[in-house]
Amino acid sequence: MTPSDRDLLSAPGPLLLLPEAVLLPEGPVDGWAVVVGDGRFEAVGPAAELERAHSELTPVRLPGRLLMPGFVDAHHHLTQSFGAALAFGEPSEIFRRVWVPLEGALDEESAYVAAKLAALEALRGGFTTVADAGTRAGVDVDVVASAARDAGIRCVLGLVCNDAGDPGGAGTPDPAVLENAEKHLARYADDPLVHASLAVSIPEAATEGPCGPPPGWRPRPAPSCRSTSTSTSRAWNAPSYGTGCGPWSICTASARSARSSSPRTPPSSPRTR
């Protein structure tokens, strides 16, 4: 990649990208290009066709690169990155030995650094969206949001809403928890990178309040997920929210290696969105 190509990648777009290979549902293919703008794929097709159709754009050539949609990590805890070196495959004990004391010791600065480190590691691995299922750190979750924004990653940001009191589930709803949940959902309504979510550590730790949709909201299909038995994260969005195509990422891994592991015949026509 030449210095001028790097400058073009910093432009606001739309951009006409010509990598060595493009990853399609059928597999990686050569000789294809992508037009991206406003964080989404606008067109995908044979390079010659897209160059003719978008003659006003200067092609950005990316030899040795594979271009593909960004991965989505459906369950993450961004403030736990400092504990990665301390985890040794303990399925249950690790909560008390590592995560509870580690996150409990984080202040705003260390929580921000931990979250940003995790976000940057996710980006390095090809993930452009992470769903954070909540933190035990005693800091405002906006610290995590700031770290995600500064790293440039999309984040479904969970606020822990354990309102049942007794972990056994016999408690009554805590109005303060539900009030904080409403504020959290409204806080990021217009944020381009951070999307609010509600989380409970285990189903028994919450009443029906946090587990049901707030008035006037509806579930957003993509990020709403329950990925393990020990944490639940649910995302809600205002009816006006429009889902779009995911962000794009450029992998520095060898495109040639990807092709050799999964050769495919490219489709015959370009795709547009």
Tab-separated table of C-alpha atoms in Angstrom:
chain	number	residue	atom	x	y	z
A	1	MET	CA	0.000	0.000	0.000
A	2	THR	CA	1.434	3.344	-1.041
A	3	PRO	CA	1.370	6.499	1.130
A	4	SER	CA	-1.196	8.013	-1.234
A	5	ASP	CA	-3.436	4.945	-0.783
A	6	ARG	CA	-3.192	5.361	3.001
A	7	ASP	CA	-4.249	8.980	2.614
A	8	LEU	CA	-7.247	7.887	0.541
A	9	LEU	CA	-8.306	5.440	3.281
A	10	SER	CA	-8.491	8.389	5.682
A	11	ALA	CA	-10.891	10.250	3.384
A	12	PRO	CA	-14.561	10.475	4.419
A	13	GLY	CA	-15.707	8.368	1.453
A	14	PRO	CA	-17.266	6.830	-0.427
A	15	LEU	CA	-14.206	4.724	-1.176
A	16	LEU	CA	-13.559	2.251	-3.987
A	17	LEU	CA	-11.428	-0.525	-2.466
A	18	LEU	CA	-9.565	-3.083	-4.585
A	19	PRO	CA	-8.094	-5.714	-2.235
A	20	GLU	CA	-6.339	-8.868	-3.353
A	21	ALA	CA	-9.437	-10.839	-2.312
A	22	VAL	CA	-12.954	-10.182	-1.064
A	23	LEU	CA	-14.674	-12.598	1.314
A	24	LEU	CA	-18.161	-13.487	0.070
A	25	PRO	CA	-20.633	-16.008	1.517
A	26	GLU	CA	-19.302	-18.435	-1.102
A	27	GLY	CA	-15.712	-17.858	0.033
A	28	PRO	CA	-12.805	-15.539	-0.882
A	29	VAL	CA	-12.625	-14.420	-4.527
A	30	ASP	CA	-10.048	-12.534	-6.607
A	31	GLY	CA	-10.665	-9.602	-8.894
A	32	TRP	CA	-13.523	-8.092	-6.939
A	33	ALA	CA	-13.922	-4.641	-5.416
A	34	VAL	CA	-16.046	-2.936	-2.800
A	35	VAL	CA	-17.524	0.547	-2.495
A	36	VAL	CA	-17.944	1.665	1.127
A	37	GLY	CA	-19.477	4.823	2.506
A	38	ASP	CA	-20.823	5.942	5.874
A	39	GLY	CA	-19.577	2.742	7.493
A	40	ARG	CA	-21.451	0.345	5.231
A	41	PHE	CA	-21.029	-1.619	2.030
A	42	GLU	CA	-22.659	0.241	-0.858
A	43	ALA	CA	-21.647	-2.137	-3.661
A	44	VAL	CA	-19.707	-5.374	-4.062
A	45	GLY	CA	-18.794	-6.792	-7.458
A	46	PRO	CA	-16.139	-7.466	-10.106
A	47	ALA	CA	-13.497	-4.760	-9.961
A	48	ALA	CA	-13.777	-3.777	-13.628
A	49	GLU	CA	-17.541	-3.270	-13.337
A	50	LEU	CA	-17.310	-1.163	-10.182
A	51	GLU	CA	-14.483	0.960	-11.608
A	52	ARG	CA	-16.678	1.756	-14.630
A	53	ALA	CA	-19.755	2.421	-12.513
A	54	HIS	CA	-17.822	4.652	-10.073
A	55	SER	CA	-15.376	6.377	-12.395
A	56	GLU	CA	-15.454	9.471	-10.160
A	57	LEU	CA	-13.712	7.540	-7.355
A	58	THR	CA	-9.963	6.955	-7.165
A	59	PRO	CA	-9.358	3.224	-6.617
A	60	VAL	CA	-7.529	2.314	-3.412
A	61	ARG	CA	-5.431	-0.753	-4.203
A	62	LEU	CA	-4.753	-3.124	-1.307
A	63	PRO	CA	-2.363	-5.870	-2.449
A	64	GLY	CA	-1.972	-8.747	-0.039
A	65	ARG	CA	-5.153	-7.812	1.809
A	66	LEU	CA	-8.422	-9.667	2.342
A	67	LEU	CA	-11.467	-7.437	2.759
A	68	MET	CA	-14.447	-8.808	4.633
A	69	PRO	CA	-17.335	-7.769	6.900
A	70	GLY	CA	-16.321	-7.205	10.504
A	71	PHE	CA	-16.959	-9.986	13.027
A	72	VAL	CA	-19.396	-9.476	15.924
A	73	ASP	CA	-18.390	-10.663	19.408
A	74	ALA	CA	-21.768	-11.478	20.960
A	75	HIS	CA	-20.475	-11.724	24.564
A	76	HIS	CA	-17.629	-9.680	25.982
A	77	HIS	CA	-16.575	-8.017	29.240
A	78	LEU	CA	-14.274	-5.199	28.178
A	79	THR	CA	-13.107	-4.356	31.702
A	80	GLN	CA	-11.766	-7.883	32.287
A	81	SER	CA	-8.803	-7.645	29.903
A	82	PHE	CA	-6.243	-7.342	32.718
A	83	GLY	CA	-7.235	-10.807	33.931
A	84	ALA	CA	-6.447	-12.599	30.678
A	85	ALA	CA	-3.053	-13.766	31.949
A	86	LEU	CA	-4.617	-15.089	35.171
A	87	ALA	CA	-7.297	-17.324	33.649
A	88	PHE	CA	-6.425	-21.010	33.475
A	89	GLY	CA	-9.602	-22.737	32.321
A	90	GLU	CA	-11.487	-22.622	35.589
A	91	PRO	CA	-15.216	-22.818	34.732
A	92	SER	CA	-16.631	-21.595	38.068
A	93	GLU	CA	-13.875	-20.725	40.520
A	94	ILE	CA	-12.506	-18.036	38.212
A	95	PHE	CA	-15.361	-15.702	39.159
A	96	ARG	CA	-14.299	-15.425	42.778
A	97	ARG	CA	-10.566	-15.812	42.206
A	98	VAL	CA	-10.128	-13.373	39.304
A	99	TRP	CA	-13.077	-11.387	37.973
A	100	VAL	CA	-14.767	-10.200	41.179
A	101	PRO	CA	-11.625	-8.853	42.915
A	102	LEU	CA	-10.104	-7.577	39.657
A	103	GLU	CA	-13.069	-5.534	38.492
A	104	GLY	CA	-13.818	-4.417	42.041
A	105	ALA	CA	-10.368	-2.820	42.222
A	106	LEU	CA	-10.706	-0.782	39.021
A	107	ASP	CA	-11.008	2.987	39.208
A	108	GLU	CA	-12.058	5.183	36.271
A	109	GLU	CA	-8.578	5.349	34.741
A	110	SER	CA	-7.806	1.634	34.989
A	111	ALA	CA	-11.313	0.686	33.801
A	112	TYR	CA	-10.866	2.929	30.761
A	113	VAL	CA	-7.448	1.436	29.973
A	114	ALA	CA	-8.730	-2.132	30.397
A	115	ALA	CA	-11.748	-1.495	28.177
A	116	LYS	CA	-9.725	0.246	25.486
A	117	LEU	CA	-7.138	-2.553	25.497
A	118	ALA	CA	-9.912	-5.127	25.025
A	119	ALA	CA	-11.485	-3.044	22.243
A	120	LEU	CA	-8.187	-2.705	20.390
A	121	GLU	CA	-7.516	-6.434	20.738
A	122	ALA	CA	-10.962	-7.118	19.296
A	123	LEU	CA	-10.261	-4.851	16.318
A	124	ARG	CA	-6.927	-6.572	15.754
A	125	GLY	CA	-8.789	-9.885	15.552
A	126	GLY	CA	-11.239	-8.591	12.931
A	127	PHE	CA	-14.110	-7.798	15.306
A	128	THR	CA	-15.755	-4.451	14.614
A	129	THR	CA	-18.669	-4.875	17.041
A	130	VAL	CA	-18.630	-6.166	20.628
A	131	ALA	CA	-21.542	-6.818	22.973
A	132	ASP	CA	-20.401	-5.932	26.488
A	133	ALA	CA	-22.481	-7.929	28.970
A	134	GLY	CA	-21.819	-5.628	31.934
A	135	THR	CA	-19.032	-4.785	34.364
A	136	ARG	CA	-18.551	-5.223	38.097
A	137	ALA	CA	-16.286	-2.166	38.245
A	138	GLY	CA	-17.713	0.547	40.463
A	139	VAL	CA	-17.494	3.211	37.773
A	140	ASP	CA	-19.934	4.906	35.432
A	141	VAL	CA	-20.387	2.648	32.387
A	142	ASP	CA	-19.764	5.719	30.242
A	143	VAL	CA	-16.084	5.051	30.964
A	144	VAL	CA	-16.458	1.861	28.911
A	145	ALA	CA	-18.402	3.753	26.243
A	146	SER	CA	-15.614	6.343	25.980
A	147	ALA	CA	-13.002	3.611	25.583
A	148	ALA	CA	-15.022	1.957	22.813
A	149	ARG	CA	-15.486	5.268	20.983
A	150	ASP	CA	-11.809	6.156	21.258
A	151	ALA	CA	-10.841	2.738	19.903
A	152	GLY	CA	-13.348	3.134	17.057
A	153	ILE	CA	-15.354	-0.023	17.709
A	154	ARG	CA	-19.136	-0.461	17.824
A	155	CYS	CA	-20.309	-1.512	21.271
A	156	VAL	CA	-23.596	-2.878	22.589
A	157	LEU	CA	-23.093	-1.614	26.138
A	158	GLY	CA	-24.781	-3.596	28.884
A	159	LEU	CA	-25.817	-2.083	32.211
A	160	VAL	CA	-26.157	-4.704	34.950
A	161	CYS	CA	-29.745	-4.512	36.273
A	162	ASN	CA	-29.917	-7.095	39.058
A	163	ASP	CA	-33.035	-5.821	40.836
A	164	ALA	CA	-34.202	-8.924	42.744
A	165	GLY	CA	-32.023	-8.217	45.762
A	166	ASP	CA	-31.588	-11.773	47.024
A	167	PRO	CA	-29.722	-13.833	44.348
A	168	GLY	CA	-32.285	-16.538	45.035
A	169	GLY	CA	-34.841	-14.454	43.198
A	170	ALA	CA	-37.251	-13.882	46.109
A	171	GLY	CA	-36.710	-10.123	46.253
A	172	THR	CA	-39.099	-7.434	45.093
A	173	PRO	CA	-38.310	-5.114	42.163
A	174	ASP	CA	-36.003	-2.229	43.008
A	175	PRO	CA	-37.426	0.977	41.443
A	176	ALA	CA	-33.974	2.600	41.439
A	177	VAL	CA	-32.576	-0.173	39.226
A	178	LEU	CA	-35.403	0.220	36.729
A	179	GLU	CA	-34.987	4.014	36.747
A	180	ASN	CA	-31.268	3.651	36.008
A	181	ALA	CA	-32.070	1.200	33.234
A	182	GLU	CA	-34.396	3.714	31.560
A	183	LYS	CA	-31.737	6.434	31.811
A	184	HIS	CA	-29.114	4.124	30.360
A	185	LEU	CA	-31.291	3.259	27.362
A	186	ALA	CA	-31.987	6.933	26.677
A	187	ARG	CA	-28.380	8.021	27.213
A	188	TYR	CA	-27.044	6.431	24.021
A	189	ALA	CA	-30.123	6.749	21.828
A	190	ASP	CA	-28.294	8.919	19.277
A	191	ASP	CA	-24.755	7.578	19.712
A	192	PRO	CA	-23.283	6.372	16.381
A	193	LEU	CA	-21.075	3.701	17.990
A	194	VAL	CA	-22.583	2.813	21.371
A	195	HIS	CA	-25.968	1.067	21.669
A	196	ALA	CA	-27.548	0.617	25.082
A	197	SER	CA	-28.369	-2.823	26.454
A	198	LEU	CA	-29.617	-4.240	29.769
A	199	ALA	CA	-27.896	-7.190	31.407
A	200	VAL	CA	-28.361	-9.449	34.420
A	201	SER	CA	-25.638	-11.681	35.825
A	202	ILE	CA	-27.988	-14.675	36.105
A	203	PRO	CA	-31.739	-14.856	35.373
A	204	GLU	CA	-32.527	-15.401	39.072
A	205	ALA	CA	-30.910	-12.048	39.975
A	206	ALA	CA	-33.620	-10.002	38.272
A	207	THR	CA	-37.388	-9.646	38.261
A	208	GLU	CA	-39.494	-9.334	35.130
A	209	GLY	CA	-38.745	-5.590	35.024
A	210	PRO	CA	-35.286	-5.610	33.411
A	211	CYS	CA	-36.099	-8.768	31.453
A	212	GLY	CA	-39.094	-7.249	29.682
A	213	PRO	CA	-39.169	-4.408	27.144
A	214	PRO	CA	-39.509	-0.851	28.465
A	215	PRO	CA	-42.646	1.020	27.342
A	216	GLY	CA	-42.366	2.315	23.781
A	217	TRP	CA	-39.339	0.189	22.898
A	218	ARG	CA	-38.928	-2.945	20.835
A	219	PRO	CA	-36.144	-5.549	20.586
A	220	ARG	CA	-33.414	-5.093	18.016
A	221	PRO	CA	-32.885	-8.506	16.385
A	222	ALA	CA	-29.138	-8.544	15.770
A	223	PRO	CA	-27.442	-7.813	19.108
A	224	SER	CA	-30.033	-9.238	21.506
A	225	CYS	CA	-28.468	-12.428	22.739
A	226	ARG	CA	-27.926	-14.822	25.555
A	227	SER	CA	-24.636	-16.507	24.858
A	228	THR	CA	-23.864	-18.412	28.095
A	229	SER	CA	-25.687	-19.768	31.104
A	230	THR	CA	-24.029	-17.233	33.429
A	231	SER	CA	-24.908	-13.934	31.783
A	232	THR	CA	-27.872	-12.509	29.955
A	233	SER	CA	-27.785	-9.414	27.772
A	234	ARG	CA	-30.810	-7.915	26.070
A	235	ALA	CA	-30.799	-4.917	23.775
A	236	TRP	CA	-33.747	-2.646	23.095
A	237	ASN	CA	-34.128	0.075	20.518
A	238	ALA	CA	-36.608	2.831	19.813
A	239	PRO	CA	-39.024	2.047	16.952
A	240	SER	CA	-37.333	4.636	14.760
A	241	TYR	CA	-34.002	2.817	14.875
A	242	GLY	CA	-32.882	1.468	11.516
A	243	THR	CA	-30.401	-1.365	11.324
A	244	GLY	CA	-27.814	-1.168	8.594
A	245	CYS	CA	-25.050	-3.183	7.078
A	246	GLY	CA	-22.176	-3.894	9.413
A	247	PRO	CA	-18.852	-2.095	9.261
A	248	TRP	CA	-16.043	-3.274	7.059
A	249	SER	CA	-12.590	-4.342	8.057
A	250	ILE	CA	-9.353	-4.998	6.239
A	251	CYS	CA	-7.451	-8.042	7.390
A	252	THR	CA	-3.674	-8.015	7.179
A	253	ALA	CA	-3.700	-11.800	7.081
A	254	SER	CA	-2.643	-13.265	3.782
A	255	ALA	CA	-5.460	-13.327	1.278
A	256	ARG	CA	-3.615	-16.057	-0.563
A	257	SER	CA	-3.778	-18.286	2.516
A	258	ALA	CA	-7.532	-17.747	2.790
A	259	ARG	CA	-8.052	-18.666	-0.854
A	260	SER	CA	-5.994	-21.831	-0.626
A	261	SER	CA	-7.965	-23.064	2.383
A	262	SER	CA	-11.371	-22.467	0.785
A	263	PRO	CA	-11.336	-21.988	-3.000
A	264	ARG	CA	-14.607	-20.894	-4.533
A	265	THR	CA	-15.964	-19.810	-7.897
A	266	PRO	CA	-17.054	-16.148	-7.711
A	267	PRO	CA	-20.674	-15.213	-8.403
A	268	SER	CA	-21.383	-13.751	-11.809
A	269	SER	CA	-23.010	-10.441	-10.851
A	270	PRO	CA	-22.243	-7.530	-8.502
A	271	ARG	CA	-24.171	-6.995	-5.312
A	272	THR	CA	-25.481	-3.697	-4.097
A	273	ARG	CA	-27.234	-2.548	-0.959
